[in-house]
mmCIF file of C-alpha atoms in Angstrom:
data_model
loop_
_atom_site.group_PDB
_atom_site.id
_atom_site.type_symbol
_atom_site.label_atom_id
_atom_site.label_comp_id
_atom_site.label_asym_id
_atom_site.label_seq_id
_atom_site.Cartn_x
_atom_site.Cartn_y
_atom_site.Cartn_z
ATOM 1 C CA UNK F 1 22.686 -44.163 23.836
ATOM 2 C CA UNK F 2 19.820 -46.058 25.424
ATOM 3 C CA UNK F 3 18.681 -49.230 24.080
ATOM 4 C CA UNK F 4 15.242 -50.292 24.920
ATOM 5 C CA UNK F 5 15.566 -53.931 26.034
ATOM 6 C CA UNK F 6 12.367 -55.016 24.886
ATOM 7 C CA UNK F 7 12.625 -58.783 26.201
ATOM 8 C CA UNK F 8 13.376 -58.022 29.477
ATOM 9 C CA UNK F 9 10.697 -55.179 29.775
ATOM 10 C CA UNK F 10 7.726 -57.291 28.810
ATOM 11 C CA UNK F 11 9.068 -59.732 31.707
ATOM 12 C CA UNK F 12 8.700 -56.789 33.952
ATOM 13 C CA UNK F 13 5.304 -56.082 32.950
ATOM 14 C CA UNK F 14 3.686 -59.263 32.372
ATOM 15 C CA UNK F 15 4.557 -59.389 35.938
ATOM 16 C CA UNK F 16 3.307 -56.524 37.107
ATOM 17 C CA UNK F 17 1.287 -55.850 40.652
ATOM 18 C CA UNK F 18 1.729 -60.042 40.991
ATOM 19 C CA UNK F 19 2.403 -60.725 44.742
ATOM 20 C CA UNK F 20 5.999 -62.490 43.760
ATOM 21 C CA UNK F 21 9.432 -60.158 44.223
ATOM 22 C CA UNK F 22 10.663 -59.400 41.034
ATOM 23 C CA UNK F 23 14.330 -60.504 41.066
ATOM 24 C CA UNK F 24 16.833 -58.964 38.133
ATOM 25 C CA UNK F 25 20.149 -60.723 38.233
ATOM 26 C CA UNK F 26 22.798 -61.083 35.583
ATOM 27 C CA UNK F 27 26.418 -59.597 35.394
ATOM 28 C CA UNK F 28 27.644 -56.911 36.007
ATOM 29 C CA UNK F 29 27.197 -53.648 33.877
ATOM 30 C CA UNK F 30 24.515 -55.837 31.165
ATOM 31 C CA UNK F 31 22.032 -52.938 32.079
ATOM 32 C CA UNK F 32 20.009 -53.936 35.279
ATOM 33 C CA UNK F 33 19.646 -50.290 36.245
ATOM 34 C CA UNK F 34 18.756 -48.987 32.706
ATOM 35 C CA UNK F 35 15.886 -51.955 32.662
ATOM 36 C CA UNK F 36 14.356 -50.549 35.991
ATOM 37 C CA UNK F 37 14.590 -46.790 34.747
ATOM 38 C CA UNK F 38 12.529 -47.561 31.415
ATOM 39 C CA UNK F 39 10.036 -50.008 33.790
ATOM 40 C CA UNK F 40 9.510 -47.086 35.760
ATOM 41 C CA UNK F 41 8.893 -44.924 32.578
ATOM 42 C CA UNK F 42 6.243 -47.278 31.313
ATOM 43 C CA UNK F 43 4.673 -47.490 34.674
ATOM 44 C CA UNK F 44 4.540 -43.353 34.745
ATOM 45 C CA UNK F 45 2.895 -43.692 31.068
ATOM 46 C CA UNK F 46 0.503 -45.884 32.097
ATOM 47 C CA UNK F 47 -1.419 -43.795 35.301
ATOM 48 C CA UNK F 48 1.401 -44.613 38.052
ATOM 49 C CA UNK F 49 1.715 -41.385 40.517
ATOM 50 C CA UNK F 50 5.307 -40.440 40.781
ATOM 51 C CA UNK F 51 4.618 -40.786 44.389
ATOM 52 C CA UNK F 52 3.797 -44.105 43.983
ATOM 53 C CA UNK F 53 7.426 -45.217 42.948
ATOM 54 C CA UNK F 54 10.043 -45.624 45.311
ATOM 55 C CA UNK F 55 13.544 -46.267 44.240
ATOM 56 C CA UNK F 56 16.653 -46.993 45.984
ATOM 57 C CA UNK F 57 19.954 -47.256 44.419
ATOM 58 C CA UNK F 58 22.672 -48.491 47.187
ATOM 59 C CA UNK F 59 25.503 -47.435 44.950
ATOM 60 C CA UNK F 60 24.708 -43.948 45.654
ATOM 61 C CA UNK F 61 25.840 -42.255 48.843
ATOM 62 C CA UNK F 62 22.907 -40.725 49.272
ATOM 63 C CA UNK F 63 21.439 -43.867 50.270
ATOM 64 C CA UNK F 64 24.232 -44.871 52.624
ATOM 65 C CA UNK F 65 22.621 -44.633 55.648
ATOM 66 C CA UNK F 66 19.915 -47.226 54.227
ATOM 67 C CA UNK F 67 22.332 -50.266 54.298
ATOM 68 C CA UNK F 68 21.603 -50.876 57.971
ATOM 69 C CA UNK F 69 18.161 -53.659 57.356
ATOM 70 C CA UNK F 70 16.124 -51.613 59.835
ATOM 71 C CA UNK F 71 16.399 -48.197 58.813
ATOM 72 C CA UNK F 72 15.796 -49.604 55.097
ATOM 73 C CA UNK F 73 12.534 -51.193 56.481
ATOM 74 C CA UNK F 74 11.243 -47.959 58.423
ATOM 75 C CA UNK F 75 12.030 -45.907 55.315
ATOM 76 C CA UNK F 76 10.230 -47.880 52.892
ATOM 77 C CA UNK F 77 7.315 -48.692 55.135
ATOM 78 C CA UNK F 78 6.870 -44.635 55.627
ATOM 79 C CA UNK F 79 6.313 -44.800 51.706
ATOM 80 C CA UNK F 80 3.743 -46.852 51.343
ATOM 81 C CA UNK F 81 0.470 -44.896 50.181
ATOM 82 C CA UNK F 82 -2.566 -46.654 51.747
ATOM 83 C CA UNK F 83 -5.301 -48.300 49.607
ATOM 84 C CA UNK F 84 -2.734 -47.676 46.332
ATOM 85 C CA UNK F 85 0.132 -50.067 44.801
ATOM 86 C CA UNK F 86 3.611 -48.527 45.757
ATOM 87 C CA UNK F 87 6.249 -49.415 43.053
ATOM 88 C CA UNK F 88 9.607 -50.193 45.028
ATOM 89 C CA UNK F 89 12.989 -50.336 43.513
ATOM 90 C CA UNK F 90 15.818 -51.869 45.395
ATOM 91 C CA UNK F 91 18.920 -51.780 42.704
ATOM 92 C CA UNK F 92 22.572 -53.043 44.071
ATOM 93 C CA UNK F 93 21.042 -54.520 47.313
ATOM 94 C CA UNK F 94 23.783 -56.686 48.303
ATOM 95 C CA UNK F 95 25.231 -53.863 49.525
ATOM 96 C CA UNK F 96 22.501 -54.309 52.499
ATOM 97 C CA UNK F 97 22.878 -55.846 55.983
ATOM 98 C CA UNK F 98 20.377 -58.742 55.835
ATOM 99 C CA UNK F 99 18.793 -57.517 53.280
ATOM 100 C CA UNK F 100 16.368 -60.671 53.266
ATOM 101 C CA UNK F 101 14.430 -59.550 56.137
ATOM 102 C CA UNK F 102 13.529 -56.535 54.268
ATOM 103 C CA UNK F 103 11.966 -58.361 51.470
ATOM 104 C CA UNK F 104 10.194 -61.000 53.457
ATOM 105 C CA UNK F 105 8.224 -58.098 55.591
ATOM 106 C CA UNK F 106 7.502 -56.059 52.352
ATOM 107 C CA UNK F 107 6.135 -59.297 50.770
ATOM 108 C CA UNK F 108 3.519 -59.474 53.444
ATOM 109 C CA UNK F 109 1.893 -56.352 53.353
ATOM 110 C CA UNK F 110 -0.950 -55.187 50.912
ATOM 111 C CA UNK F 111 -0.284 -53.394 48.070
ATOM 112 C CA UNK F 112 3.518 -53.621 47.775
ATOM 113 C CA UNK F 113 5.036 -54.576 44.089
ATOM 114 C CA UNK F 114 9.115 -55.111 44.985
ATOM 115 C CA UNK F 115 11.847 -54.947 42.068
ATOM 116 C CA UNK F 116 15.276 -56.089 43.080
ATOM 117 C CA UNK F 117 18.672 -56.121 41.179
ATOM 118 C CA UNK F 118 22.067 -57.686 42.477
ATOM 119 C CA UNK F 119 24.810 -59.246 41.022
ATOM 120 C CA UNK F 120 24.439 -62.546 40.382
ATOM 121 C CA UNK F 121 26.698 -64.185 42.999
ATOM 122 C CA UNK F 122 24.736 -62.302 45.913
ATOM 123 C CA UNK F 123 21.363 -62.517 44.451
ATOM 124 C CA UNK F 124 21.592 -66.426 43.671
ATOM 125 C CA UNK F 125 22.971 -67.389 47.416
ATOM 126 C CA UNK F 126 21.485 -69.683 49.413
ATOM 127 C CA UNK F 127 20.350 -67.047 52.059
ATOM 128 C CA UNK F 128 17.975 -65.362 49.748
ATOM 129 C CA UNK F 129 16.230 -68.369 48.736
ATOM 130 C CA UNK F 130 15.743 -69.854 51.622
ATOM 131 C CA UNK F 131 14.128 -66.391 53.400
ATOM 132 C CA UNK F 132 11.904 -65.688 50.173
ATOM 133 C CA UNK F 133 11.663 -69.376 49.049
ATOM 134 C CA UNK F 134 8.455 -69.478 46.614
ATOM 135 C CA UNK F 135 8.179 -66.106 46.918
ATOM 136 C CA UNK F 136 10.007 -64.544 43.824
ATOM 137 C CA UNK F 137 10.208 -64.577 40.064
ATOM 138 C CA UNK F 138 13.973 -64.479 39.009
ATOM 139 C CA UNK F 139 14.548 -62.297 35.567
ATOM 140 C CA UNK F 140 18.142 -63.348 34.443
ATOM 141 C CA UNK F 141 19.353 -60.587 32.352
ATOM 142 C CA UNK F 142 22.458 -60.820 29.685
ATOM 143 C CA UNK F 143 24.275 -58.163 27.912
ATOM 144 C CA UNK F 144 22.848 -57.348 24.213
ATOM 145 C CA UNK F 145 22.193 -60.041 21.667
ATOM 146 C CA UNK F 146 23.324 -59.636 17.999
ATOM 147 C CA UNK F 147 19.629 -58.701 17.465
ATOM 148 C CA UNK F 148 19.626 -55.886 19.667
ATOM 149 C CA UNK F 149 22.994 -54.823 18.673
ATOM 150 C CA UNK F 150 22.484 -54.771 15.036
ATOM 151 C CA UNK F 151 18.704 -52.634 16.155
ATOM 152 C CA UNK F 152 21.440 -50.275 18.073
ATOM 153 C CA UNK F 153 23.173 -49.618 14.674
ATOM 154 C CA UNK F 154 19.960 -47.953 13.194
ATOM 155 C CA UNK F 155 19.470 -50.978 10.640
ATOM 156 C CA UNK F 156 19.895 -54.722 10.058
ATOM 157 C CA UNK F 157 22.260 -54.447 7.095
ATOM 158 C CA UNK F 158 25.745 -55.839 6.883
ATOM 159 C CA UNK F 159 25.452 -58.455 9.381
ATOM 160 C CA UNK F 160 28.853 -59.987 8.763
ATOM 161 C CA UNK F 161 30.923 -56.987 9.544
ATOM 162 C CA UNK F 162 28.590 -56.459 12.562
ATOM 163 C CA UNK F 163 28.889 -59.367 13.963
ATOM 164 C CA UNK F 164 32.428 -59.209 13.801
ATOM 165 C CA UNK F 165 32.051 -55.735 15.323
ATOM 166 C CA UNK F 166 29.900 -57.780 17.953
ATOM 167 C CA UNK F 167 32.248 -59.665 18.920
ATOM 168 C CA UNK F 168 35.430 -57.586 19.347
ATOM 169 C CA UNK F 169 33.803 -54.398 20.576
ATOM 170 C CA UNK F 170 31.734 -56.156 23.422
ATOM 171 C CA UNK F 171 27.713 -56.656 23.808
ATOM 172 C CA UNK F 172 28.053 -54.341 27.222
ATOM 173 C CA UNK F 173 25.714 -51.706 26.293
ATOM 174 C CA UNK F 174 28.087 -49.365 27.463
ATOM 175 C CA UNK F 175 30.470 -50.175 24.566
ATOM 176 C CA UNK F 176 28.656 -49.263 22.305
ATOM 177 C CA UNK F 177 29.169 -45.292 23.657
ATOM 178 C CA UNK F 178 32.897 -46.296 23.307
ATOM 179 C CA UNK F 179 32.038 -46.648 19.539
ATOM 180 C CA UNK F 180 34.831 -48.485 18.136
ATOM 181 C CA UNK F 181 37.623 -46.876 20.666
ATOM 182 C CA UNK F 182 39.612 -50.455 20.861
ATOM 183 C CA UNK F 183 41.518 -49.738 23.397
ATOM 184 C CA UNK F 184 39.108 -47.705 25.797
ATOM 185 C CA UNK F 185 36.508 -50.744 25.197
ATOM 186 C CA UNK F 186 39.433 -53.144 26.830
ATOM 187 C CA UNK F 187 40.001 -50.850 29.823
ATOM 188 C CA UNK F 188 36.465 -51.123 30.486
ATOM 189 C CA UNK F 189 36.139 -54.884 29.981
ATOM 190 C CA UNK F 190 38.888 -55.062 31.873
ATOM 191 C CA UNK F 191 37.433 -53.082 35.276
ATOM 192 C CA UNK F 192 34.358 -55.113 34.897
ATOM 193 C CA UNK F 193 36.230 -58.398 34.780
ATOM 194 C CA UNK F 194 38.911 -57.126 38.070
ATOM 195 C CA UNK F 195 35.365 -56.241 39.676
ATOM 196 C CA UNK F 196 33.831 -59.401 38.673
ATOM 197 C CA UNK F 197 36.581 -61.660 40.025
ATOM 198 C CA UNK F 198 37.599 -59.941 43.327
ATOM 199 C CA UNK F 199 33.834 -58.639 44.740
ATOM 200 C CA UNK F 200 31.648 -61.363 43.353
ATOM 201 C CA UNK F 201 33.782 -64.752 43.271
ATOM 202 C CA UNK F 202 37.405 -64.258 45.583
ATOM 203 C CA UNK F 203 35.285 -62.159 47.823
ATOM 204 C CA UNK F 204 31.708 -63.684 47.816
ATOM 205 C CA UNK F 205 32.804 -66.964 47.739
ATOM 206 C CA UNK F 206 35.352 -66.466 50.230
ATOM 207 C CA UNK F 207 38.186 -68.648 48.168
ATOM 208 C CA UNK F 208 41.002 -67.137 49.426
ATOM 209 C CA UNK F 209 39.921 -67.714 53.213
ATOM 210 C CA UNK F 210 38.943 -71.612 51.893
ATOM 211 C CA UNK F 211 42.625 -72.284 50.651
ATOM 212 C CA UNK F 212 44.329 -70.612 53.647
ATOM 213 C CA UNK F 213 42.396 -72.869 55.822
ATOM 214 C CA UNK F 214 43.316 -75.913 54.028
ATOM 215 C CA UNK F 215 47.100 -74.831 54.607
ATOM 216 C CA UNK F 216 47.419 -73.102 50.894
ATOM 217 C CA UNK F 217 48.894 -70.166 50.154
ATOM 218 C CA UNK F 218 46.680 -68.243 48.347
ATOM 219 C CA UNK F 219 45.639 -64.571 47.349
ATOM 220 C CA UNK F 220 43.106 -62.750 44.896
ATOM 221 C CA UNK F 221 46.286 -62.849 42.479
ATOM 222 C CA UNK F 222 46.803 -66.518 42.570
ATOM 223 C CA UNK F 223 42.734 -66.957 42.041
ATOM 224 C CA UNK F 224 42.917 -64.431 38.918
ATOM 225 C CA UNK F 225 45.827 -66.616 37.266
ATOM 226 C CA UNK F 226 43.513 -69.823 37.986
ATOM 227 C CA UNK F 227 40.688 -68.452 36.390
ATOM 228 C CA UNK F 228 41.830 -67.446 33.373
ATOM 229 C CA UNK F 229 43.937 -70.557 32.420
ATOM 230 C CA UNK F 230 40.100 -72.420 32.272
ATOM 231 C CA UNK F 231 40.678 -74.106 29.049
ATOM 232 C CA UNK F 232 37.041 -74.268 27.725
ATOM 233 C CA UNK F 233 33.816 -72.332 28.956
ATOM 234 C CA UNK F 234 31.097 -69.724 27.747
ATOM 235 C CA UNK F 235 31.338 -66.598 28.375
ATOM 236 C CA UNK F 236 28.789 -64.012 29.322
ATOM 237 C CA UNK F 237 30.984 -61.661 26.645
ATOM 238 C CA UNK F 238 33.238 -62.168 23.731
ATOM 239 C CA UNK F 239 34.931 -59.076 24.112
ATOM 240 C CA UNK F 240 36.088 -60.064 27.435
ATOM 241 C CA UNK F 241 37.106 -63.577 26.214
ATOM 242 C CA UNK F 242 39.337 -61.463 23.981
ATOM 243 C CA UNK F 243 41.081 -59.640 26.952
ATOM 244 C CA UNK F 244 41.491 -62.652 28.501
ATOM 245 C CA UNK F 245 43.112 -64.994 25.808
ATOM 246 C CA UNK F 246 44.658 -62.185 23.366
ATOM 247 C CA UNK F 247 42.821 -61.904 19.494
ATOM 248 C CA UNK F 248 45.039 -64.422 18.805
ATOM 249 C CA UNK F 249 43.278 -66.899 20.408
ATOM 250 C CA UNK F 250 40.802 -66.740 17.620
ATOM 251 C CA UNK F 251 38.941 -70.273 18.118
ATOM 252 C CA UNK F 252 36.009 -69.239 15.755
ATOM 253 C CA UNK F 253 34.139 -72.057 16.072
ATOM 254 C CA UNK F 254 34.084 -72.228 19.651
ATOM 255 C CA UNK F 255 33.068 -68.717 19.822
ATOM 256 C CA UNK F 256 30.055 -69.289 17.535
ATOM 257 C CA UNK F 257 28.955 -72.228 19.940
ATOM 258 C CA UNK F 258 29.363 -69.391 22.909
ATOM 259 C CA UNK F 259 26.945 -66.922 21.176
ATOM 260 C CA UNK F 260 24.292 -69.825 20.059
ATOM 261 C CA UNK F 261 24.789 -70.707 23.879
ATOM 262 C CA UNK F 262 24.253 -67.415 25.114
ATOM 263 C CA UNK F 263 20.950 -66.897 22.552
ATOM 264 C CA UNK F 264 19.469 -70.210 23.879
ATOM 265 C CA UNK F 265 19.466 -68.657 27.059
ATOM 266 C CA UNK F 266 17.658 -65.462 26.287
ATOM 267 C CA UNK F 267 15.337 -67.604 24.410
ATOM 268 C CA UNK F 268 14.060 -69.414 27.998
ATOM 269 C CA UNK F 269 15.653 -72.933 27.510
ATOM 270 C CA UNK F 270 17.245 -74.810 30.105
ATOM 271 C CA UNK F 271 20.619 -75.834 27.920
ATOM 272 C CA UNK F 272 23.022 -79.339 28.450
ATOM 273 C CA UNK F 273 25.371 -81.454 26.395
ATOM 274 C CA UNK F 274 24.298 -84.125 24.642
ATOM 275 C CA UNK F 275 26.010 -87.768 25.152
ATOM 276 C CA UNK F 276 24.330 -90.806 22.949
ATOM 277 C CA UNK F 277 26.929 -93.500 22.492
ATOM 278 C CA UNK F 278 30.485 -92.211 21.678
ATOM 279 C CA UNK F 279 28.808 -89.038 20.239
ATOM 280 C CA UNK F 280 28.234 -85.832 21.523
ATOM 281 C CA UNK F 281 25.568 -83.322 20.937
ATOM 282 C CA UNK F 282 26.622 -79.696 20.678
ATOM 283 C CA UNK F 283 23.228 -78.792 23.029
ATOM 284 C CA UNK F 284 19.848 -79.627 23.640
ATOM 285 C CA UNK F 285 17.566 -77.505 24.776
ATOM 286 C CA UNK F 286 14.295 -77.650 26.438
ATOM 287 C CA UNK F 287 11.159 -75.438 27.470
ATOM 288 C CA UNK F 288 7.583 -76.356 28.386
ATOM 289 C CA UNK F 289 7.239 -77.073 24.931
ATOM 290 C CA UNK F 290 9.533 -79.796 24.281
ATOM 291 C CA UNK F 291 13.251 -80.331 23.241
ATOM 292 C CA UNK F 292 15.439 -79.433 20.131
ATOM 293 C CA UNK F 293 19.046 -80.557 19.385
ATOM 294 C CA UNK F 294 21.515 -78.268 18.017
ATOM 295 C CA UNK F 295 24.882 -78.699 16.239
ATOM 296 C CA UNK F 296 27.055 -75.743 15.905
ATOM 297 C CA UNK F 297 29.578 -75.640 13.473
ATOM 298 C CA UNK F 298 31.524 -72.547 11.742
ATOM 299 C CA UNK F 299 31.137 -74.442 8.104
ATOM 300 C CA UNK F 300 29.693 -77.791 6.963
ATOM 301 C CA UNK F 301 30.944 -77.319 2.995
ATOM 302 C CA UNK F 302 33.443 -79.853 3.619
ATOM 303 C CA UNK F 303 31.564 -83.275 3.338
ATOM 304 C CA UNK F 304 33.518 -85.028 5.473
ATOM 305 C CA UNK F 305 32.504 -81.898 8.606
ATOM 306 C CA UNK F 306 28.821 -82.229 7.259
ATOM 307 C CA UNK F 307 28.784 -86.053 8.053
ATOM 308 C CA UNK F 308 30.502 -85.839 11.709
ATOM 309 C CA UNK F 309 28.385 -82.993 12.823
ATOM 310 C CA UNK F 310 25.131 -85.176 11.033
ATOM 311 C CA UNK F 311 25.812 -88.094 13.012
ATOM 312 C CA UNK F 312 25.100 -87.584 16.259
ATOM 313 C CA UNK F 313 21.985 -86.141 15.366
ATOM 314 C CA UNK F 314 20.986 -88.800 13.191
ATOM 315 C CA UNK F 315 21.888 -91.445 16.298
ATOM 316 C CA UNK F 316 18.796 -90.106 18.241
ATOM 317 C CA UNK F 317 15.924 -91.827 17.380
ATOM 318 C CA UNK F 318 13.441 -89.562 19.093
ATOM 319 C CA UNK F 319 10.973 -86.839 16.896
ATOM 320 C CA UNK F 320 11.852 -83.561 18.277
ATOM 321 C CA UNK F 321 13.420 -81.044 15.742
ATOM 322 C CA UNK F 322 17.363 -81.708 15.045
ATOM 323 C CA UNK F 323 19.330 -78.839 14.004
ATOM 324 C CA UNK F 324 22.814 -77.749 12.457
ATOM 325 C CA UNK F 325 23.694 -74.227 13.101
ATOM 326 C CA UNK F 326 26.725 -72.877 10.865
ATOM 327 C CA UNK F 327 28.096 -69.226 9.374
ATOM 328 C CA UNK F 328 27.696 -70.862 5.384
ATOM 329 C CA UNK F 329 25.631 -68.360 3.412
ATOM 330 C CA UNK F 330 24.944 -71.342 1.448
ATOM 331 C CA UNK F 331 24.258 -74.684 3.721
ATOM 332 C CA UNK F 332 24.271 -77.943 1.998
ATOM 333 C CA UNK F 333 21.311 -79.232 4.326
#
């Protein structure tokens, strides 16, 4: 099943033939790949030569050879058509030796549009903004939204059971293939959370080498254990949340803050916690547009809830929008 991520494409093509680097990030398995396939569809729909696409997936061994920076450079500068856009493709490039240097000589020649994905911990170092600094527009991609996973259903009926469906069976789009298979959706959550911790943090962020030095004993087990006994963060799934701290650990309001969290972000706001006197507001988010405040709260029916989430909204005495967000089929405000 392939669902047509509909944000993220019109990102790709409002930005289309614009002399930036087109930079896909986001976690790992939320459908990078999949985006640049149906980008390269639309481009072949709309009077792009096959020849004028070049793609390059580093996860395949065909492409081994291609991880040294220079050979990648000669290969990719013998596909360049003259006079005509070339397309390039670079998916999984942290698996290339200064792969920076690549980009920064493809940026300066004429009629070059570059697409890149990486996982976020390589494609978000300080290396590759400093060597393409002004030079890029960064796409941050997330796994489905409700939206998008109640479209993958074939209707928008039934939204409660859904979105407890959500939830437990994991907005991967892979899951969904795994249709309802409980425990074959947790050994997949739980490869892409083991690859998660030991390529892109222990390894990337070279903890373990950090701790030893400091006199520490320390390995990728010891770093696992630490991470999961966080006691409060958003997570880029539920369904891994639930491999992580058991269905037991069924904090539903907390959960429902993590997916409005999650939505603000698709939406294009730049999130943050609230503080105004001894009160804190859930979030507040803010575009080029301005700033809206957002409580969060499973139900409000109890008066005494609807007047503790109400009051730190009603403490700000600016004119942008105030919201409470809840699950009530039937709010009181």
């Amino acid at each position: 099943m392939i669902i047509e991520r509909k944000e993220y494409l019109n990102k790709l093509i409002t930005w289309k033939d614009k002399q930036l680097i087109k930079i896909v990030t986001g976690v790992r398995r939320c459908g990078k790949s999949v985006l640049l396939k149906m980008y390269q569809d639309y481009l072949k729909n709309n009077g792009v030569k096959e020849s004028q696409i070049v793609t390059i997936n580093f996860e395949d061994l065909d492409y081994e050879e291609l991880a040294n920076y220079k050979k990648l450079y000669n290969y990719l500068k013998e596909k360049l058509i003259p006079n005509k856009m070339t397309y390039i493709f670079l998916d999984e490039s942290q698996n290339v030796d200064q792969f920076p240097k690549v980009l920064d000589s493809l940026y300066i020649k004429d009629n070059v549009d570059i697409y890149v994905t990486g996982s976020n911990a390589y494609m978000l170092s300080s290396e590759i903004a400093t060597m393409i600094s002004r030079r890029y527009i960064q796409i941050e991609m997330l796994p489905l939204s409700f939206k998008e996973y109640m479209e993958s259903t074939g209707n928008m009926n039934d939204r409660g059971i859904k979105y407890t469906e959500y939830l437990q069976n994991s907005s991967f789009p892979y899951a969904l293939q795994l249709k309802n298979q409980l425990d074959e959706i947790r050994d997949y959550l739980e490869g892409i959370y083991n690859t998660i911790v030991v390529k892109d943090i222990v390894h990337r962020k070279n903890i373990t080498d950090t701790m030893t030095s400091l006199g520490r004993k320390i390995n990728s087990r010891t770093v696992k254990k630490y991470l999961k006994s966080l006691e409060k963060y958003y997570i880029v799934d539920i369904g891994m949340r639930y491999i992580l701290l058991g269905s037991k650990m069924m904090d539903t309001g907390h959960i429902l803050e993590n997916v409005v969290y999650l939505e603000l972000l698709r939406r294009g706001y730049d999130v943050y916690v609230g503080k105004i006197d001894n009160y804190e507001v859930d979030f507040v988010a803010q575009n080029h547009k301005g700033t809206i405040y957002y409580q969060v709260a499973l139900t409000v029916r109890d008066e005494k809830t609807l007047q503790r989430e109400l009051r730190p909204l009603q403490a700000i005495r600016d004119h942008y929008p105030k919201v409470i967000l809840t699950m009530d089929e039937d709010p009181k405000i």
